[in-house]
Coordinates of C-alpha atoms in Angstrom, one line a residue:
X186 CA -0.1 -0.1 -0.6
X187 CA 1.4 3.4 -0.7
X188 CA 2.0 5.3 1.7
X189 CA 0.2 8.4 2.3
X190 CA 2.4 11.3 2.5
X191 CA 5.1 10.9 0.1
X192 CA 7.3 13.8 -0.4
X193 CA 10.3 13.5 -2.6
X194 CA 13.6 16.0 -3.2
X195 CA 11.9 18.6 -1.8
X196 CA 14.2 21.7 -2.1
X197 CA 13.2 25.1 -0.6
X198 CA 15.3 28.8 -0.4
X199 CA 15.0 32.3 1.1
X200 CA 16.5 35.4 -0.7
X201 CA 17.6 37.5 1.5
X202 CA 20.2 40.6 1.9
X203 CA 22.8 38.5 2.4
X204 CA 22.2 35.4 -0.3
X205 CA 20.4 32.8 -1.0
X206 CA 19.2 30.9 2.2
X207 CA 18.4 26.9 1.5
X208 CA 16.4 26.2 4.2
X209 CA 16.0 22.6 2.5
X210 CA 18.2 20.6 0.4
X211 CA 16.9 17.3 -0.5
X212 CA 14.5 15.9 1.8
X213 CA 12.5 12.9 1.5
X214 CA 10.1 11.1 3.7
X215 CA 7.2 9.5 4.1
X216 CA 4.6 8.5 6.3
X217 CA 2.2 5.1 6.7
X218 CA -1.8 5.9 7.8
X219 CA -1.9 5.9 11.9
X220 CA 2.1 6.3 11.9
X221 CA 4.1 9.3 14.2
X222 CA 6.6 10.3 12.7
X223 CA 8.7 12.3 14.6
X224 CA 11.4 15.1 13.3
X225 CA 13.9 16.1 15.1
X226 CA 17.0 18.5 14.8
X227 CA 18.5 21.9 16.6
X228 CA 17.2 25.5 15.5
X229 CA 17.9 25.5 11.6
X230 CA 18.0 22.0 10.6
X231 CA 15.3 22.6 8.6
X232 CA 12.2 20.7 10.2
X233 CA 10.0 23.1 10.2
X234 CA 10.3 24.8 7.1
X235 CA 10.1 20.9 5.5
X236 CA 6.5 20.6 6.7
X237 CA 6.0 23.9 6.2
X238 CA 6.6 23.4 2.6
X239 CA 4.6 20.6 2.2
X240 CA 1.8 22.2 3.6
X241 CA 2.4 25.1 0.9
X242 CA 2.4 27.9 4.1
X243 CA 6.0 29.0 3.4
X244 CA 5.7 33.0 2.6
X245 CA 6.7 34.0 -1.1
X246 CA 8.3 35.9 -2.0
X247 CA 11.4 35.6 0.3
X248 CA 10.8 31.8 0.3
X249 CA 10.4 29.4 -2.7
X250 CA 10.3 25.8 -3.0
X251 CA 12.3 25.3 -5.8
X252 CA 12.0 21.4 -6.8
X253 CA 10.4 18.5 -6.3
X254 CA 7.1 16.6 -5.2
X255 CA 4.7 16.4 -2.1
X256 CA 2.3 13.4 -2.5
X257 CA -0.6 13.1 -0.5
X258 CA -2.7 9.9 -1.3
X259 CA -0.9 9.9 -4.7
X260 CA -2.1 14.1 -5.6
X261 CA 1.2 15.9 -5.9
X262 CA 0.0 18.9 -3.7
X263 CA 2.9 21.0 -5.6
X264 CA 1.0 20.9 -8.7
X265 CA -2.1 22.0 -7.3
X266 CA -4.0 25.5 -7.4
X267 CA -4.8 27.9 -4.1
X268 CA -8.2 27.3 -4.2
X269 CA -7.3 22.9 -4.2
X270 CA -4.8 23.3 -2.3
X271 CA -6.7 25.3 0.8
X272 CA -8.7 22.6 0.2
X273 CA -7.1 19.9 1.2
X274 CA -5.1 22.2 4.4
X275 CA -9.2 22.6 5.9
X276 CA -10.0 19.2 5.5
X277 CA -7.7 16.3 5.0
X278 CA -4.1 17.7 7.0
X279 CA -4.2 19.9 9.9
X280 CA -1.8 22.0 11.4
X281 CA -0.5 22.7 14.9
X282 CA 2.4 26.1 15.8
X283 CA 5.0 26.5 18.3
X284 CA 2.8 29.0 19.2
X285 CA -0.7 29.4 19.4
X286 CA -0.6 33.7 20.7
X287 CA 0.9 33.4 16.7
X288 CA -1.8 32.4 15.0
X289 CA -4.7 33.0 17.2
X290 CA -6.8 35.9 15.9
X291 CA -7.0 37.8 19.1
X292 CA -10.0 39.8 17.8
X293 CA -12.1 37.1 17.4
X294 CA -13.7 33.9 20.3
X295 CA -12.1 30.6 20.2
X296 CA -15.8 29.4 19.5
X297 CA -15.6 31.7 16.9
X298 CA -12.9 30.6 15.5
X299 CA -13.4 27.3 14.9
X300 CA -17.2 27.7 13.4
X301 CA -15.5 29.5 11.0
X302 CA -13.2 26.5 10.1
X303 CA -16.6 23.3 10.1
X304 CA -18.6 26.9 8.4
X305 CA -16.3 27.2 5.5
X306 CA -14.8 22.9 4.8
X307 CA -17.8 21.1 6.1
X308 CA -21.7 23.5 5.1
X309 CA -22.8 23.6 8.9
X310 CA -24.7 26.1 10.0
X311 CA -23.8 28.0 12.8
X312 CA -26.4 26.0 14.7
X313 CA -24.2 22.9 14.0
X314 CA -20.8 24.6 13.9
X315 CA -21.4 26.0 17.5
X316 CA -22.7 22.4 18.5
X317 CA -19.4 20.5 17.1
X318 CA -16.8 23.3 18.6
X319 CA -18.6 22.4 21.5
X320 CA -17.6 18.6 21.1
X321 CA -13.9 20.0 19.9
X322 CA -13.2 21.3 23.1
X323 CA -14.5 19.2 25.1
X324 CA -12.4 16.1 22.6
X325 CA -8.9 17.7 23.9
X326 CA -10.3 18.5 27.7
X327 CA -10.9 21.5 27.6
X328 CA -12.9 22.8 31.6
X329 CA -16.1 23.6 31.2
X330 CA -15.9 23.6 27.6
X331 CA -18.7 25.7 26.7
X332 CA -18.6 28.4 28.8
X333 CA -15.1 29.1 26.7
X334 CA -16.5 29.2 23.2
X335 CA -17.1 32.4 24.2
X336 CA -13.4 33.6 25.4
X337 CA -11.1 35.2 23.0
X338 CA -7.7 33.6 23.2
X339 CA -5.6 35.5 26.3
X340 CA -8.1 34.3 28.4
X341 CA -6.8 30.5 27.7
X342 CA -3.7 30.0 29.4
X343 CA -0.8 28.5 27.2
X344 CA -1.5 25.1 28.1
X345 CA -5.7 25.4 27.3
X346 CA -5.2 27.2 23.8
X347 CA -2.7 24.7 22.4
X348 CA -5.3 23.2 23.1
X349 CA -7.8 25.3 20.7
X350 CA -4.7 24.8 18.0
X351 CA -5.5 20.8 18.1
X352 CA -8.8 21.6 18.2
X353 CA -9.2 23.1 15.0
X354 CA -7.0 21.2 13.5
X355 CA -9.2 17.9 13.8
X356 CA -12.0 20.1 12.9
X357 CA -12.6 18.2 9.6
X358 CA -12.0 14.7 10.9
X359 CA -8.1 15.2 9.2
X360 CA -6.3 11.4 8.4
X361 CA -2.4 13.6 9.3
X362 CA -1.6 15.7 11.8
X363 CA 1.1 17.8 11.5
X364 CA 2.1 19.1 15.3
X365 CA 5.0 21.6 15.2
X366 CA 7.0 21.5 18.7
X367 CA 3.7 22.3 19.9
X368 CA 5.4 21.7 23.7
X369 CA 7.6 24.2 22.9
X370 CA 6.6 26.7 25.4
X371 CA 4.8 25.2 28.2
X372 CA 6.2 22.9 31.3
X373 CA 6.7 18.9 31.5
X374 CA 3.4 19.1 32.9
X375 CA 1.5 20.3 30.8
X376 CA 3.4 18.8 28.0
X377 CA 3.2 15.9 29.3
X378 CA -1.0 16.4 28.4
X379 CA -0.9 18.1 25.7
X380 CA 1.5 13.7 24.5
X381 CA -0.7 11.3 25.9
X382 CA -3.6 13.8 24.3
X383 CA -2.6 13.5 20.9
X384 CA -1.5 9.6 21.5
X385 CA -5.3 9.0 22.9
X386 CA -6.8 11.0 19.4
X387 CA -4.8 8.9 16.8
X388 CA -5.4 6.1 18.7
X389 CA -9.4 7.1 18.3
X390 CA -9.4 9.4 15.4
X391 CA -6.4 6.7 13.4
X392 CA -4.8 10.0 12.0
X393 CA -0.9 9.9 11.2
X394 CA 1.0 12.3 13.4
X395 CA 4.3 14.4 12.1
X396 CA 6.1 15.0 15.4
X397 CA 9.2 18.3 14.9
X398 CA 10.8 18.5 17.7
X399 CA 14.5 20.1 19.2
X400 CA 13.9 16.4 21.7
X401 CA 14.6 13.4 21.3
X402 CA 13.1 13.1 24.8
X403 CA 10.0 13.8 24.0
X404 CA 9.7 11.2 20.8
X405 CA 10.6 8.1 23.0
X406 CA 7.2 8.1 23.8
X407 CA 5.3 9.1 21.3
X408 CA 7.1 8.0 17.5
X409 CA 7.0 4.8 14.9
X410 CA 9.4 6.2 13.4
X411 CA 12.0 8.6 13.6
X412 CA 14.1 11.4 10.9
X413 CA 17.0 13.4 12.3
X414 CA 17.8 16.6 10.4
X415 CA 21.1 18.6 10.5
X416 CA 21.4 21.8 8.2
X417 CA 18.4 20.6 6.0
X418 CA 19.4 16.7 5.3
X419 CA 18.1 14.0 6.9
X420 CA 20.4 12.6 8.2
X421 CA 19.4 8.8 9.8
X422 CA 15.7 7.7 9.5
X423 CA 15.3 4.4 11.5
X424 CA 12.2 2.9 13.7
X425 CA 12.3 4.4 17.0
X426 CA 13.7 1.2 19.2
X427 CA 16.8 1.1 16.6
X428 CA 17.6 4.7 16.6
X429 CA 17.7 4.9 20.3
X430 CA 19.4 1.7 21.3
X431 CA 21.5 2.0 18.3
X432 CA 22.5 5.4 16.8
X433 CA 24.9 5.9 14.0
X434 CA 25.5 9.1 12.7
X435 CA 27.5 11.3 15.2
X436 CA 25.0 14.1 15.1
X437 CA 22.0 11.8 16.2
X438 CA 24.7 10.0 19.0
X439 CA 25.4 13.7 19.9
X440 CA 21.7 14.6 20.3
X441 CA 21.5 11.3 22.2
X442 CA 24.9 12.0 24.3
X443 CA 22.8 15.2 25.6
X444 CA 20.0 13.9 27.2
X445 CA 19.1 13.2 31.1
X446 CA 19.2 9.5 31.0
X447 CA 17.4 8.6 35.1
X448 CA 18.4 4.5 34.0
X449 CA 22.2 5.2 34.0
X450 CA 24.1 3.3 36.3
X451 CA 26.8 4.9 36.5
X452 CA 27.1 9.4 37.4
X453 CA 28.4 10.9 33.7
X454 CA 28.5 14.3 32.8
X455 CA 26.3 15.1 30.0
X456 CA 28.1 15.9 26.1
X457 CA 27.7 18.7 24.1
X458 CA 28.5 19.2 20.3
X459 CA 31.1 21.2 19.6
X460 CA 30.7 23.6 17.3
X461 CA 28.2 25.5 16.2
X462 CA 26.0 25.2 12.7
X463 CA 27.4 25.8 9.3
X464 CA 26.4 29.1 7.6
X465 CA 23.2 28.6 5.8
X466 CA 23.8 30.7 2.9
X467 CA 27.8 28.9 2.1
X468 CA 27.2 25.2 2.7
X469 CA 30.5 24.0 2.8
X470 CA 30.6 21.1 -0.8
X471 CA 30.9 17.9 1.9
X472 CA 29.4 16.7 5.0
X473 CA 27.9 20.1 6.6
X474 CA 28.6 18.5 9.6
X475 CA 32.1 17.4 9.4
X476 CA 33.3 20.6 11.2
X477 CA 32.0 19.6 14.4
X478 CA 33.0 15.6 13.6
X479 CA 35.0 13.7 15.3
X480 CA 35.4 10.7 12.9
X481 CA 35.5 12.7 10.3
X482 CA 38.5 11.7 7.0
X483 CA 39.4 13.7 4.4
X484 CA 36.4 12.3 2.0
X485 CA 33.7 14.4 4.4
X486 CA 35.3 17.7 3.3
X487 CA 35.0 17.0 0.1
X488 CA 31.7 15.1 -0.2
X489 CA 28.3 14.9 0.9
X490 CA 27.0 11.7 1.6
X491 CA 23.8 10.9 0.9
X492 CA 21.5 8.1 2.7
X493 CA 22.4 4.6 2.8
X494 CA 21.0 1.2 5.1
X495 CA 23.6 -0.1 7.3
X496 CA 21.1 -1.9 9.2
X497 CA 18.5 -3.1 6.4
X498 CA 15.9 -0.6 4.9
X499 CA 14.5 1.1 7.6
X500 CA 17.7 2.2 9.3
X501 CA 20.1 4.8 7.1
X502 CA 22.4 7.0 8.0
X503 CA 24.1 10.0 5.4
X504 CA 27.3 9.3 6.2
X505 CA 31.0 8.2 4.5
X506 CA 31.6 6.4 7.5
X507 CA 29.2 3.9 9.8
X508 CA 29.4 4.8 13.1
X509 CA 28.2 2.1 16.1
X510 CA 26.8 3.5 19.4
X511 CA 30.2 3.2 21.2
X512 CA 31.9 5.2 19.0
X513 CA 33.7 2.8 16.9
X514 CA 33.8 2.7 13.1
X515 CA 32.1 -0.4 12.1

């Protein structure tokens, strides 16, 4: 069966005064129906831009999707006109953004922002839309939901605003939910509640989820597969259990080494990745991680590797060497 979403070699750039920022550089990924894919990497790695490209939400100008295909149920979203794309975004793909106050309209009530979508895309009248909006707020765990429909975004806490954003994304029962770092600004208790909410909704509705984050700790109990991104490239992809048990790219090892472990048998200092990410205007000809990598060889500075399998087709890395989780070349 073909994947629900199949992204092929997507490339996105931004024209700035300093030059052309190559934000996404040939990203390919797929998501099956009902699956959760985690996309991880540090700030500036291209995680959010790659998904905004999928949704065709890149501001043009200064941005532009240079090439690639985004096949959703076999149809290339990049070849559709604006109206057809808007219809798919409204009914089949939902997106939850990192900062709800940026995307919620401050002068419209939460209820109106939900009913507007329901009236536009499902053709419900005002009474039906309001009833459905109440059901959605209850579904995402808003306390006393019937009394909060006429509240404005500033009257909601951060966690409740994020729940309201999820309710809006679920308006039309999408088959794919894209969550762009939805818990970053929340405290750990609310983070756990939002993660459990998305897991429950996925289980109850069967929707697929793409979860974007810089925190590999969040992905551990949430995702089925993980894509690790660096400098606009996917540098490692694997099943979540395989990635945590046997990371094979030096960057992934660095990310995992920076996480505190509750099951550690002895005390150890948290690892850090030295250096800084590359200049996205002047990306090197070779591997963009090479200047920060402890395992580099001459070829790393000359040629950028593509993804290749290292432990079956499900585990692939973009590295000239295959480094075991113990730091030894294989």
